[in-house]
Tab-separated table of C-alpha atoms and ligand atoms in Angstrom:
chain	number	residue	atom	x	y	z
A	1	MET	CA	0.349	-3.985	10.724
A	2	GLN	CA	3.498	-1.841	9.257
A	3	ASP	CA	1.279	0.775	7.638
A	4	THR	CA	-2.255	2.598	7.676
A	5	CYS	CA	-5.045	0.509	6.624
A	6	GLN	CA	-6.471	1.583	4.101
A	7	HIS	CA	-7.025	-1.649	1.310
A	8	PHE	CA	-7.577	-3.996	3.639
A	9	TRP	CA	-9.841	-6.138	2.057
A	10	GLN	CA	-9.734	-5.168	-1.319
A	11	HIS	CA	-11.830	-8.079	-2.679
A	12	TRP	CA	-14.966	-7.674	-0.783
A	13	GLN	CA	-17.613	-6.251	-3.040
A	14	HIS	CA	-18.943	-4.206	-0.235
A	15	SER	CA	-17.490	-2.872	3.463
A	16	PRO	CA	-17.817	-5.505	5.731
A	17	ARG	CA	-19.734	-5.258	8.987
A	18	ILE	CA	-18.469	-5.062	12.928
A	19	ILE	CA	-19.462	-5.188	15.421
A	20	LEU	CA	-17.635	-3.762	18.388
A	21	GLY	CA	-18.684	-4.457	22.092
A	22	VAL	CA	-17.138	-2.757	24.344
A	23	THR	CA	-17.435	-3.063	28.135
A	24	GLY	CA	-16.114	-1.395	31.216
A	25	SER	CA	-12.471	-2.162	31.819
A	26	ILE	CA	-10.172	1.342	32.024
A	27	ALA	CA	-8.780	0.263	29.234
A	28	ALA	CA	-12.250	0.944	27.122
A	29	TYR	CA	-10.260	3.855	25.696
A	30	LYS	CA	-7.726	2.158	23.694
A	31	ALA	CA	-10.768	1.165	21.365
A	32	VAL	CA	-10.782	4.383	19.868
A	33	PRO	CA	-7.868	3.766	17.388
A	34	VAL	CA	-9.136	-0.196	16.998
A	35	ALA	CA	-12.529	1.679	15.585
A	36	SER	CA	-10.485	4.557	14.147
A	37	HIS	CA	-8.335	1.465	12.407
A	38	LEU	CA	-11.572	0.095	10.992
A	39	THR	CA	-13.724	2.443	9.261
A	40	GLN	CA	-10.782	4.194	7.990
A	41	ALA	CA	-9.713	0.634	6.128
A	42	GLY	CA	-13.404	1.244	4.463
A	43	ALA	CA	-14.856	-1.304	7.631
A	44	LYS	CA	-18.875	-0.215	8.318
A	45	VAL	CA	-18.410	-0.353	12.253
A	46	ASP	CA	-21.218	-0.415	14.885
A	47	VAL	CA	-20.037	0.059	18.112
A	48	ILE	CA	-22.279	-1.671	21.125
A	49	MET	CA	-21.158	-0.738	24.739
A	50	THR	CA	-22.409	-1.855	27.560
A	51	LYS	CA	-23.358	0.484	30.177
A	52	ALA	CA	-19.860	0.222	32.124
A	53	ALA	CA	-17.908	0.936	29.568
A	54	THR	CA	-20.633	4.601	29.165
A	55	GLY	CA	-18.211	5.241	32.653
A	56	PHE	CA	-14.584	4.543	31.120
A	57	ILE	CA	-15.769	6.343	27.119
A	58	SER	CA	-18.548	8.767	26.029
A	59	PRO	CA	-20.586	6.846	23.458
A	60	LEU	CA	-20.367	10.729	21.445
A	61	THR	CA	-16.470	9.766	20.598
A	62	PHE	CA	-17.651	6.412	18.823
A	63	ARG	CA	-20.621	8.070	16.816
A	64	ALA	CA	-17.803	10.684	15.534
A	65	ILE	CA	-14.757	8.545	14.810
A	66	THR	CA	-17.257	5.772	13.423
A	67	GLY	CA	-19.577	7.999	11.591
A	68	ARG	CA	-22.191	5.667	13.436
A	69	PRO	CA	-24.746	4.803	15.715
A	70	VAL	CA	-23.912	3.808	19.370
A	71	ALA	CA	-25.837	1.136	20.861
A	72	ILE	CA	-26.621	0.710	24.954
A	73	GLU	CA	-29.532	-0.728	26.220
A	74	MET	CA	-31.023	-3.008	24.558
A	75	PHE	CA	-34.674	-2.087	24.101
A	76	GLU	CA	-33.699	1.425	24.741
A	77	LEU	CA	-31.649	3.447	22.738
A	78	ALA	CA	-33.960	5.476	19.517
A	79	SER	CA	-31.334	3.321	16.852
A	80	GLU	CA	-31.357	1.241	13.942
A	81	PHE	CA	-29.637	-1.175	16.641
A	82	SER	CA	-33.865	-1.080	18.906
A	83	LEU	CA	-35.788	-3.835	18.460
A	84	GLU	CA	-32.922	-5.380	15.297
A	85	HIS	CA	-30.029	-6.654	17.624
A	86	ILE	CA	-31.211	-9.522	15.676
A	87	SER	CA	-30.850	-8.209	12.038
A	88	LEU	CA	-27.624	-6.106	12.703
A	89	ALA	CA	-26.075	-9.548	14.320
A	90	GLU	CA	-26.897	-11.496	10.859
A	91	ALA	CA	-25.572	-8.698	9.352
A	92	ALA	CA	-22.111	-8.824	10.898
A	93	ASN	CA	-19.368	-10.164	9.449
A	94	LEU	CA	-17.449	-9.941	12.158
A	95	ILE	CA	-17.617	-9.461	16.299
A	96	VAL	CA	-15.057	-7.794	17.331
A	97	ILE	CA	-14.915	-7.516	21.403
A	98	ALA	CA	-12.207	-4.910	22.763
A	99	PRO	CA	-11.440	-4.710	25.591
A	100	ALA	CA	-12.999	-7.644	27.290
A	101	THR	CA	-14.212	-7.491	31.122
A	102	ALA	CA	-13.925	-11.536	33.252
A	103	ASN	CA	-17.322	-10.821	33.292
A	104	VAL	CA	-18.981	-10.282	29.715
A	105	ILE	CA	-16.668	-13.137	29.269
A	106	ALA	CA	-17.820	-15.228	31.833
A	107	LYS	CA	-21.360	-14.242	30.696
A	108	LEU	CA	-20.492	-15.312	26.453
A	109	ALA	CA	-19.148	-18.913	27.882
A	110	ALA	CA	-21.928	-19.335	29.558
A	111	GLY	CA	-24.385	-18.288	26.957
A	112	ILE	CA	-26.103	-15.430	28.950
A	113	ALA	CA	-27.614	-11.987	27.377
A	114	ASP	CA	-29.475	-10.576	29.234
A	115	ASP	CA	-27.812	-7.154	27.140
A	116	LEU	CA	-27.480	-6.208	23.786
A	117	LEU	CA	-23.515	-7.078	22.849
A	118	CYS	CA	-23.623	-10.572	24.558
A	119	CYS	CA	-27.058	-11.212	23.410
A	120	THR	CA	-25.969	-10.186	20.047
A	121	VAL	CA	-23.280	-12.459	20.088
A	122	LEU	CA	-25.365	-14.703	20.573
A	123	ALA	CA	-27.825	-14.116	17.650
A	124	SER	CA	-24.842	-14.401	15.331
A	125	LYS	CA	-22.872	-16.148	13.591
A	126	ALA	CA	-19.659	-14.555	12.052
A	127	PRO	CA	-16.252	-14.940	13.781
A	128	VAL	CA	-15.252	-13.005	16.951
A	129	VAL	CA	-11.655	-11.997	18.732
A	130	ILE	CA	-11.972	-11.078	21.783
A	131	ALA	CA	-9.472	-8.769	23.859
A	132	PRO	CA	-9.378	-8.733	27.310
A	133	ALA	CA	-8.201	-6.668	29.988
A	134	MET	CA	-8.311	-6.955	33.769
A	135	ASP	CA	-6.428	-7.365	36.581
A	136	ALA	CA	-3.393	-10.317	36.297
A	137	ASN	CA	-5.930	-11.884	39.999
A	138	MET	CA	-8.415	-12.035	37.804
A	139	TYR	CA	-7.598	-12.720	34.471
A	140	GLU	CA	-5.160	-15.928	36.473
A	141	ASN	CA	-8.264	-16.656	38.203
A	142	SER	CA	-9.203	-20.731	36.712
A	143	ILE	CA	-12.829	-19.962	36.710
A	144	THR	CA	-11.812	-16.896	33.760
A	145	GLN	CA	-9.042	-19.304	32.167
A	146	ASP	CA	-11.965	-22.349	31.641
A	147	ASN	CA	-14.383	-19.478	30.939
A	148	LEU	CA	-12.317	-18.419	28.192
A	149	SER	CA	-11.114	-21.654	27.172
A	150	LYS	CA	-14.806	-22.360	26.334
A	151	LEU	CA	-14.507	-20.055	24.445
A	152	GLU	CA	-11.491	-20.858	22.070
A	153	ALA	CA	-12.820	-24.139	22.284
A	154	ARG	CA	-16.290	-23.027	20.303
A	155	ASN	CA	-13.382	-20.170	18.101
A	156	PHE	CA	-13.570	-17.554	19.836
A	157	ILE	CA	-10.122	-15.892	18.251
A	158	ILE	CA	-8.284	-14.432	21.771
A	159	VAL	CA	-6.099	-11.764	21.656
A	160	GLY	CA	-3.955	-11.014	24.470
A	161	PRO	CA	-3.452	-10.293	27.161
A	162	ARG	CA	-0.337	-9.286	27.234
A	163	SER	CA	1.393	-9.087	30.611
A	164	GLY	CA	2.934	-5.266	31.895
A	165	ARG	CA	1.855	-2.650	34.293
A	166	LEU	CA	-2.141	-2.584	34.772
A	167	ALA	CA	-4.023	-0.117	36.410
A	168	SER	CA	-3.895	-1.431	39.980
A	169	GLY	CA	0.388	0.118	39.312
A	170	LYS	CA	1.407	-4.236	40.093
A	171	GLU	CA	2.619	-5.559	36.908
A	172	GLY	CA	1.036	-9.202	35.092
A	173	PRO	CA	-1.536	-10.501	32.996
A	174	GLY	CA	-4.018	-8.836	31.787
A	175	ARG	CA	-2.641	-6.104	29.768
A	176	PHE	CA	-4.908	-4.751	26.816
A	177	ALA	CA	-3.286	-6.255	23.570
A	178	GLU	CA	-1.807	-3.728	20.713
A	179	THR	CA	-4.157	-1.960	18.226
A	180	HIS	CA	-2.276	-4.044	15.460
A	181	GLU	CA	-2.398	-7.357	17.192
A	182	ILE	CA	-6.264	-6.672	17.707
A	183	ILE	CA	-6.742	-5.384	13.974
A	184	ASP	CA	-4.026	-7.766	12.175
A	185	HIS	CA	-6.393	-10.480	14.022
A	186	ILE	CA	-9.440	-8.964	12.284
A	187	CYS	CA	-7.424	-8.688	9.135
A	188	GLN	CA	-7.071	-12.805	8.608
A	189	LEU	CA	-10.232	-13.396	9.633
A	190	LEU	CA	-12.317	-10.823	6.281
A	191	GLY	CA	-9.586	-11.857	4.168
A	192	ALA	CA	-9.395	-16.073	5.003
A	193	ASN	CA	-11.409	-16.059	1.208
A	194	GLY	CA	-9.917	-14.259	-1.092
A	195	ASP	CA	-8.230	-14.878	-4.207
A	196	LEU	CA	-5.056	-16.868	-2.056
A	197	ALA	CA	-6.856	-19.125	-0.415
A	198	ASN	CA	-5.344	-22.184	-0.166
A	199	ARG	CA	-2.486	-20.777	-1.268
A	200	TYR	CA	1.193	-21.232	0.686
A	201	ILE	CA	3.631	-18.299	0.129
A	202	VAL	CA	6.496	-17.521	0.359
A	203	VAL	CA	8.309	-13.935	1.123
A	204	THR	CA	12.050	-12.745	2.038
A	205	ALA	CA	12.261	-9.840	4.095
A	206	GLY	CA	15.180	-7.552	5.105
A	207	GLY	CA	18.975	-7.534	3.916
A	208	THR	CA	21.235	-10.101	5.587
A	209	GLN	CA	23.862	-9.694	7.494
A	210	GLU	CA	27.489	-11.222	6.997
A	211	PRO	CA	29.936	-10.723	9.761
A	212	ILE	CA	33.030	-9.078	9.901
A	213	ASP	CA	34.659	-9.928	13.614
A	214	PRO	CA	31.940	-10.831	16.123
A	215	VAL	CA	31.568	-6.859	16.713
A	216	ARG	CA	30.927	-6.180	12.598
A	217	TYR	CA	28.848	-7.353	10.058
A	218	ILE	CA	28.551	-5.293	6.248
A	219	THR	CA	24.668	-5.472	5.308
A	220	ASN	CA	22.729	-3.002	3.533
A	221	ARG	CA	19.902	-0.579	3.539
A	222	SER	CA	17.001	-2.783	3.058
A	223	SER	CA	14.363	-2.138	5.895
A	224	GLY	CA	12.674	-5.231	5.168
A	225	LYS	CA	9.182	-3.467	4.861
A	226	MET	CA	8.610	-4.249	1.070
A	227	GLY	CA	8.881	-7.994	1.909
A	228	TYR	CA	6.168	-7.388	5.614
A	229	ALA	CA	4.159	-5.614	3.605
A	230	LEU	CA	3.982	-8.498	1.336
A	231	ALA	CA	3.910	-11.273	3.865
A	232	GLU	CA	0.731	-8.871	5.871
A	233	ALA	CA	-1.087	-8.234	2.348
A	234	ALA	CA	-0.821	-12.469	1.526
A	235	ARG	CA	-2.204	-12.698	4.531
A	236	ASP	CA	-4.619	-10.265	4.167
A	237	ARG	CA	-6.291	-12.581	1.210
A	238	GLY	CA	-5.988	-15.843	2.616
A	239	ALA	CA	-2.714	-16.987	2.004
A	240	LYS	CA	-0.917	-19.352	4.164
A	241	VAL	CA	2.618	-17.259	4.703
A	242	LEU	CA	6.173	-17.429	5.176
A	243	LEU	CA	8.590	-14.748	6.098
A	244	VAL	CA	11.134	-16.125	6.354
A	245	THR	CA	13.221	-12.648	7.319
A	246	ALA	CA	16.668	-11.000	7.829
A	247	PRO	CA	16.769	-8.698	11.315
A	248	THR	CA	14.479	-5.572	11.273
A	249	CYS	CA	13.142	-2.893	13.600
A	250	LEU	CA	9.692	-4.091	12.205
A	251	THR	CA	6.593	-5.038	13.766
A	252	ARG	CA	6.887	-8.942	13.913
A	253	PRO	CA	2.857	-9.842	11.759
A	254	VAL	CA	0.636	-11.620	13.639
A	255	GLY	CA	-0.572	-15.405	12.068
A	256	VAL	CA	2.394	-15.338	9.458
A	257	ASP	CA	4.677	-17.965	10.302
A	258	ILE	CA	8.340	-16.433	10.254
A	259	ILE	CA	12.100	-17.429	10.022
A	260	ASP	CA	14.008	-15.247	11.587
A	261	VAL	CA	17.698	-15.806	9.733
A	262	THR	CA	20.791	-12.836	9.713
A	263	THR	CA	23.130	-14.572	7.003
A	264	ALA	CA	22.825	-14.860	2.967
A	265	GLN	CA	24.131	-18.622	3.570
A	266	GLU	CA	21.262	-18.766	6.386
A	267	MET	CA	17.826	-16.821	3.952
A	268	TYR	CA	19.184	-19.414	1.396
A	269	GLN	CA	18.897	-22.907	3.732
A	270	ALA	CA	15.215	-21.939	5.353
A	271	THR	CA	14.166	-20.785	1.653
A	272	LYS	CA	15.973	-23.716	0.225
A	273	ASP	CA	13.763	-26.091	2.666
A	274	VAL	CA	10.580	-24.275	2.156
A	275	ALA	CA	10.210	-23.510	-1.082
A	276	PRO	CA	9.127	-26.777	-3.221
A	277	GLN	CA	6.027	-26.598	-0.924
A	278	ALA	CA	5.151	-23.265	-2.094
A	279	ASN	CA	3.227	-21.872	-4.383
A	280	ALA	CA	4.980	-18.745	-4.770
A	281	LEU	CA	8.657	-17.651	-3.684
A	282	ILE	CA	9.019	-13.763	-3.763
A	283	MET	CA	12.015	-13.123	-2.967
A	284	ALA	CA	11.660	-9.261	-1.959
A	285	ALA	CA	14.961	-9.090	0.612
A	286	ALA	CA	18.499	-7.709	0.039
A	287	VAL	CA	20.814	-10.130	0.010
A	288	ALA	CA	24.459	-9.675	0.142
A	289	ASP	CA	26.104	-10.599	-3.224
A	290	TYR	CA	29.485	-11.040	-1.129
A	291	ARG	CA	31.077	-11.530	2.821
A	292	PRO	CA	33.727	-11.822	4.204
A	293	SER	CA	35.646	-15.193	3.235
A	294	SER	CA	36.959	-15.466	6.778
A	295	ILE	CA	35.440	-14.216	9.517
A	296	ALA	CA	38.149	-13.237	11.786
A	297	LYS	CA	37.553	-15.368	15.934
A	298	ASP	CA	37.995	-12.078	17.863
A	299	LYS	CA	37.478	-8.290	17.334
A	300	ILE	CA	39.399	-6.371	14.287
A	301	LYS	CA	41.864	-4.447	16.375
A	302	LYS	CA	42.649	-0.666	15.117
A	303	GLU	CA	46.389	-1.235	14.067
A	304	ALA	CA	47.104	-1.186	10.532
A	305	ASP	CA	47.059	2.097	8.037
A	306	ARG	CA	45.340	-0.047	5.684
A	307	LEU	CA	42.690	-2.830	6.107
A	308	THR	CA	41.739	-5.164	3.478
A	309	LEU	CA	39.317	-7.184	3.905
A	310	GLU	CA	38.845	-10.867	0.817
A	311	LEU	CA	35.316	-11.632	-0.225
A	312	GLU	CA	33.963	-14.408	-1.654
A	313	ARG	CA	29.568	-14.953	-3.676
A	314	THR	CA	26.937	-15.654	-2.038
A	315	GLN	CA	24.725	-18.128	-2.971
A	316	ASP	CA	22.035	-16.567	-5.760
A	317	ILE	CA	18.993	-18.421	-3.371
A	318	LEU	CA	16.504	-17.148	-6.537
A	319	ALA	CA	18.934	-18.250	-9.159
A	320	SER	CA	19.923	-21.575	-7.529
A	321	ILE	CA	15.308	-22.277	-5.619
A	322	LYS	CA	13.577	-23.868	-8.858
A	323	GLY	CA	10.752	-25.913	-8.710
A	324	ASP	CA	6.711	-25.692	-9.484
A	325	PHE	CA	5.914	-22.659	-8.179
A	326	ILE	CA	6.106	-18.856	-8.628
A	327	ARG	CA	8.820	-17.029	-8.744
A	328	VAL	CA	9.348	-13.171	-7.983
A	329	GLY	CA	12.011	-11.464	-8.101
A	330	PHE	CA	12.642	-7.547	-7.331
A	331	ALA	CA	15.424	-5.746	-9.317
A	332	ALA	CA	16.711	-2.681	-6.775
A	333	GLU	CA	18.649	-0.102	-9.897
A	334	SER	CA	21.095	2.990	-10.069
A	335	THR	CA	21.100	2.919	-13.956
A	336	ASN	CA	19.225	1.073	-17.094
A	337	LEU	CA	16.498	-0.061	-14.237
A	338	LEU	CA	14.540	-1.973	-17.919
A	339	GLU	CA	17.452	-3.522	-19.765
A	340	ASN	CA	18.896	-4.855	-15.905
A	341	ALA	CA	15.940	-6.001	-14.962
A	342	LYS	CA	15.103	-8.000	-17.599
A	343	HIS	CA	18.287	-9.591	-17.363
A	344	LYS	CA	17.649	-10.794	-14.813
A	345	LEU	CA	14.337	-11.878	-15.236
A	346	HIS	CA	15.773	-13.790	-17.819
A	347	GLN	CA	18.565	-14.757	-16.223
A	348	LYS	CA	17.090	-15.557	-13.709
A	349	GLY	CA	14.084	-17.791	-15.299
A	350	LEU	CA	11.651	-15.486	-13.179
A	351	ASP	CA	8.131	-15.124	-13.801
A	352	LEU	CA	8.061	-11.980	-12.508
A	353	ILE	CA	10.466	-9.572	-11.585
A	354	VAL	CA	9.782	-5.816	-10.157
A	355	ALA	CA	12.054	-4.000	-10.513
A	356	ASN	CA	12.973	0.159	-8.664
A	357	ASP	CA	15.203	2.495	-9.020
A	358	ILE	CA	17.027	3.279	-5.887
A	359	THR	CA	18.064	6.730	-7.141
A	360	ASP	CA	14.926	8.098	-6.322
A	361	SER	CA	14.622	9.918	-3.279
A	362	ASP	CA	11.309	8.972	-1.937
A	363	SER	CA	11.009	5.446	-2.630
A	364	GLY	CA	12.818	2.042	-2.904
A	365	PHE	CA	15.403	1.430	0.812
A	366	GLY	CA	13.803	2.788	4.230
A	367	ALA	CA	10.608	4.211	2.644
A	368	ASP	CA	7.232	3.888	3.427
A	369	ASN	CA	6.675	4.652	-0.942
A	370	ASN	CA	7.759	2.368	-3.559
A	371	ARG	CA	7.584	3.147	-7.772
A	372	VAL	CA	7.671	-0.099	-8.742
A	373	THR	CA	7.515	-1.487	-12.090
A	374	ILE	CA	6.855	-5.003	-12.747
A	375	ILE	CA	8.161	-6.765	-15.925
A	376	ASP	CA	6.763	-10.483	-16.445
A	377	ARG	CA	7.872	-13.153	-18.297
A	378	GLU	CA	5.429	-13.074	-20.861
A	379	GLY	CA	7.120	-9.529	-21.885
A	380	ASN	CA	3.906	-7.399	-20.362
A	381	ILE	CA	5.820	-4.087	-18.471
A	382	ASP	CA	3.121	-2.125	-15.967
A	383	SER	CA	4.902	0.701	-14.540
A	384	LEU	CA	3.099	2.210	-11.750
A	385	PRO	CA	3.460	4.994	-9.972
A	386	LEU	CA	4.469	5.927	-6.413
A	387	LEU	CA	1.873	4.239	-4.325
A	388	PRO	CA	2.574	3.031	-0.047
A	389	LYS	CA	4.734	-0.245	-0.118
A	390	ARG	CA	1.145	-2.294	0.936
A	391	GLU	CA	-0.907	-1.510	-2.168
A	392	VAL	CA	2.589	-1.968	-4.207
A	393	ALA	CA	2.261	-5.129	-2.681
A	394	ASP	CA	-1.274	-5.643	-3.847
A	395	LYS	CA	-0.009	-4.697	-7.450
A	396	ILE	CA	1.951	-7.611	-7.190
A	397	LEU	CA	-0.188	-9.579	-5.693
A	398	ASP	CA	-2.599	-9.460	-7.963
A	399	LYS	CA	0.072	-10.313	-10.672
A	400	VAL	CA	0.572	-13.424	-8.888
A	401	ALA	CA	-3.144	-14.781	-7.736
A	402	ALA	CA	-3.922	-14.719	-12.187
A	403	PHE	CA	-0.452	-16.339	-12.518
A	404	LEU	CA	-2.091	-19.111	-10.288
A	405	ALA	CA	-5.995	-19.090	-11.707
A	406	ARG	CA	-3.828	-19.501	-14.722
A	407	ARG	CA	-1.524	-22.450	-13.669
A	408	GLY	CA	-5.119	-24.227	-11.998
A	409	LYS	CA	-3.012	-25.089	-8.952
A	410	GLY	CA	-4.491	-25.496	-5.630
B	1	LIG	N1	18.838	-12.408	-4.471
B	1	LIG	C1	19.673	-13.810	-4.227
B	1	LIG	N2	20.596	-14.265	-3.735
B	1	LIG	C2	21.145	-13.261	-3.911
B	1	LIG	C3	21.258	-11.976	-4.520
B	1	LIG	C4	20.305	-11.519	-4.985
B	1	LIG	O1	18.018	-14.468	-3.935
B	1	LIG	N3	23.016	-13.860	-3.389
B	1	LIG	C5	18.143	-12.100	-5.590
B	1	LIG	C6	16.970	-10.881	-4.513
B	1	LIG	O2	15.832	-11.649	-3.683
B	1	LIG	C7	16.112	-9.954	-5.824
B	1	LIG	C8	16.788	-10.828	-6.786
B	1	LIG	O3	17.786	-11.236	-6.526
B	1	LIG	O4	15.350	-10.272	-5.711
B	1	LIG	C9	18.459	-9.609	-7.728
B	1	LIG	O5	18.791	-8.798	-6.551
B	1	LIG	P1	19.936	-8.182	-7.182
B	1	LIG	O6	20.778	-8.455	-6.077
B	1	LIG	O7	18.701	-6.872	-7.734
B	1	LIG	O8	20.722	-8.746	-8.257
B	1	LIG	P2	21.578	-9.018	-8.414
B	1	LIG	O9	21.577	-10.567	-9.018
B	1	LIG	O10	22.129	-9.734	-7.687
B	1	LIG	O11	23.062	-8.066	-9.378
B	1	LIG	P3	23.827	-7.559	-9.141
B	1	LIG	O12	23.559	-6.943	-6.816
B	1	LIG	O13	24.581	-6.786	-9.453
B	1	LIG	O14	22.298	-5.736	-8.785
């Protein structure tokens, strides 16, 4: 979740309906950002709280965040939920219980339906995501472990818990998962039937690092944001995604296979091995064009007044990996944007090239936004306005999906 969520579910004809179950854990307040992200992303979020949860956080908070009524007791509230939990359960595209206590996990594992939340889960065919949060001993207890295994065997998605400091002051497993982990799982589930379902997309990202000596290296200003946005966007459209990434400071996306590399040569090796199985290779990485011709074994000391480094060419990954898959390149240019990009498109035999002017201060390297022009091998030129990288990613994937659909690949 690198970007604020906006258009996660672009292939949905209507807003997805999500039931957010909140149960009685000290982590109940952490359900607020989850509700907020989902609502901002365009989902219709119906919150169901257990009675115990209302001791930790007010229903009014969720009502304000989601703009929708909050349900608590089964047959009490004068809301659209009362006596209608079955239709609510049927309308839900996804249920997320965050936080989920040991108690609710036990009830779900046993099929007990004595409150509105458990009743709704039992009555629904929607996928269920569970984010446990509890004391470490409760979590590690074999009863809880058995219950979680039972739910997992029934295709419930368990997110977390993490290890760390717990409410009791002790350290251990039981901490509520990070918001982004929960949101990423939800995006992946809701995107499963998107236009890239059954496609395998390889994305490269980040700036490679070429060592000079044990402490120094040559690199570039790439943050990896564009590549990570592409990997997440492809995942959220149903693709199986492999991200080959040079070092970045970004949060690792959930639901994406990742190969970590450092140098251009490592990126070449990793990409060459996987690309033949892919439907598309998107080279968003800023690969070093040159590397030091030798790497000093020991740290280079500052002795001479001048130091000359000899550099040699790295392998051009995109130009050398060819096959029956869509190949997408990037052209980061400071002069003659379109001319240079078109030259690279033809020289490397690409299907698409995404050109951006790196002299623009509000886009490109390190920025959250990008202003790009997409050129395809048929000569179509699409100049996009300044957009968040996630939206640029979706525009690029629209074209990849169209190419794939035309080729009829499966
Ligand atoms: N690329 C690559 N392997 C390299 C260098 C670049 O696969 N050794 C890929 C990049 O990931 C990008 C595209 O090629 O998708 C264009 O990269 P760019 O550096 O802009 O172009 P170059 O071909 O390296 O040309 P120049 O540096 O002269 O602009």
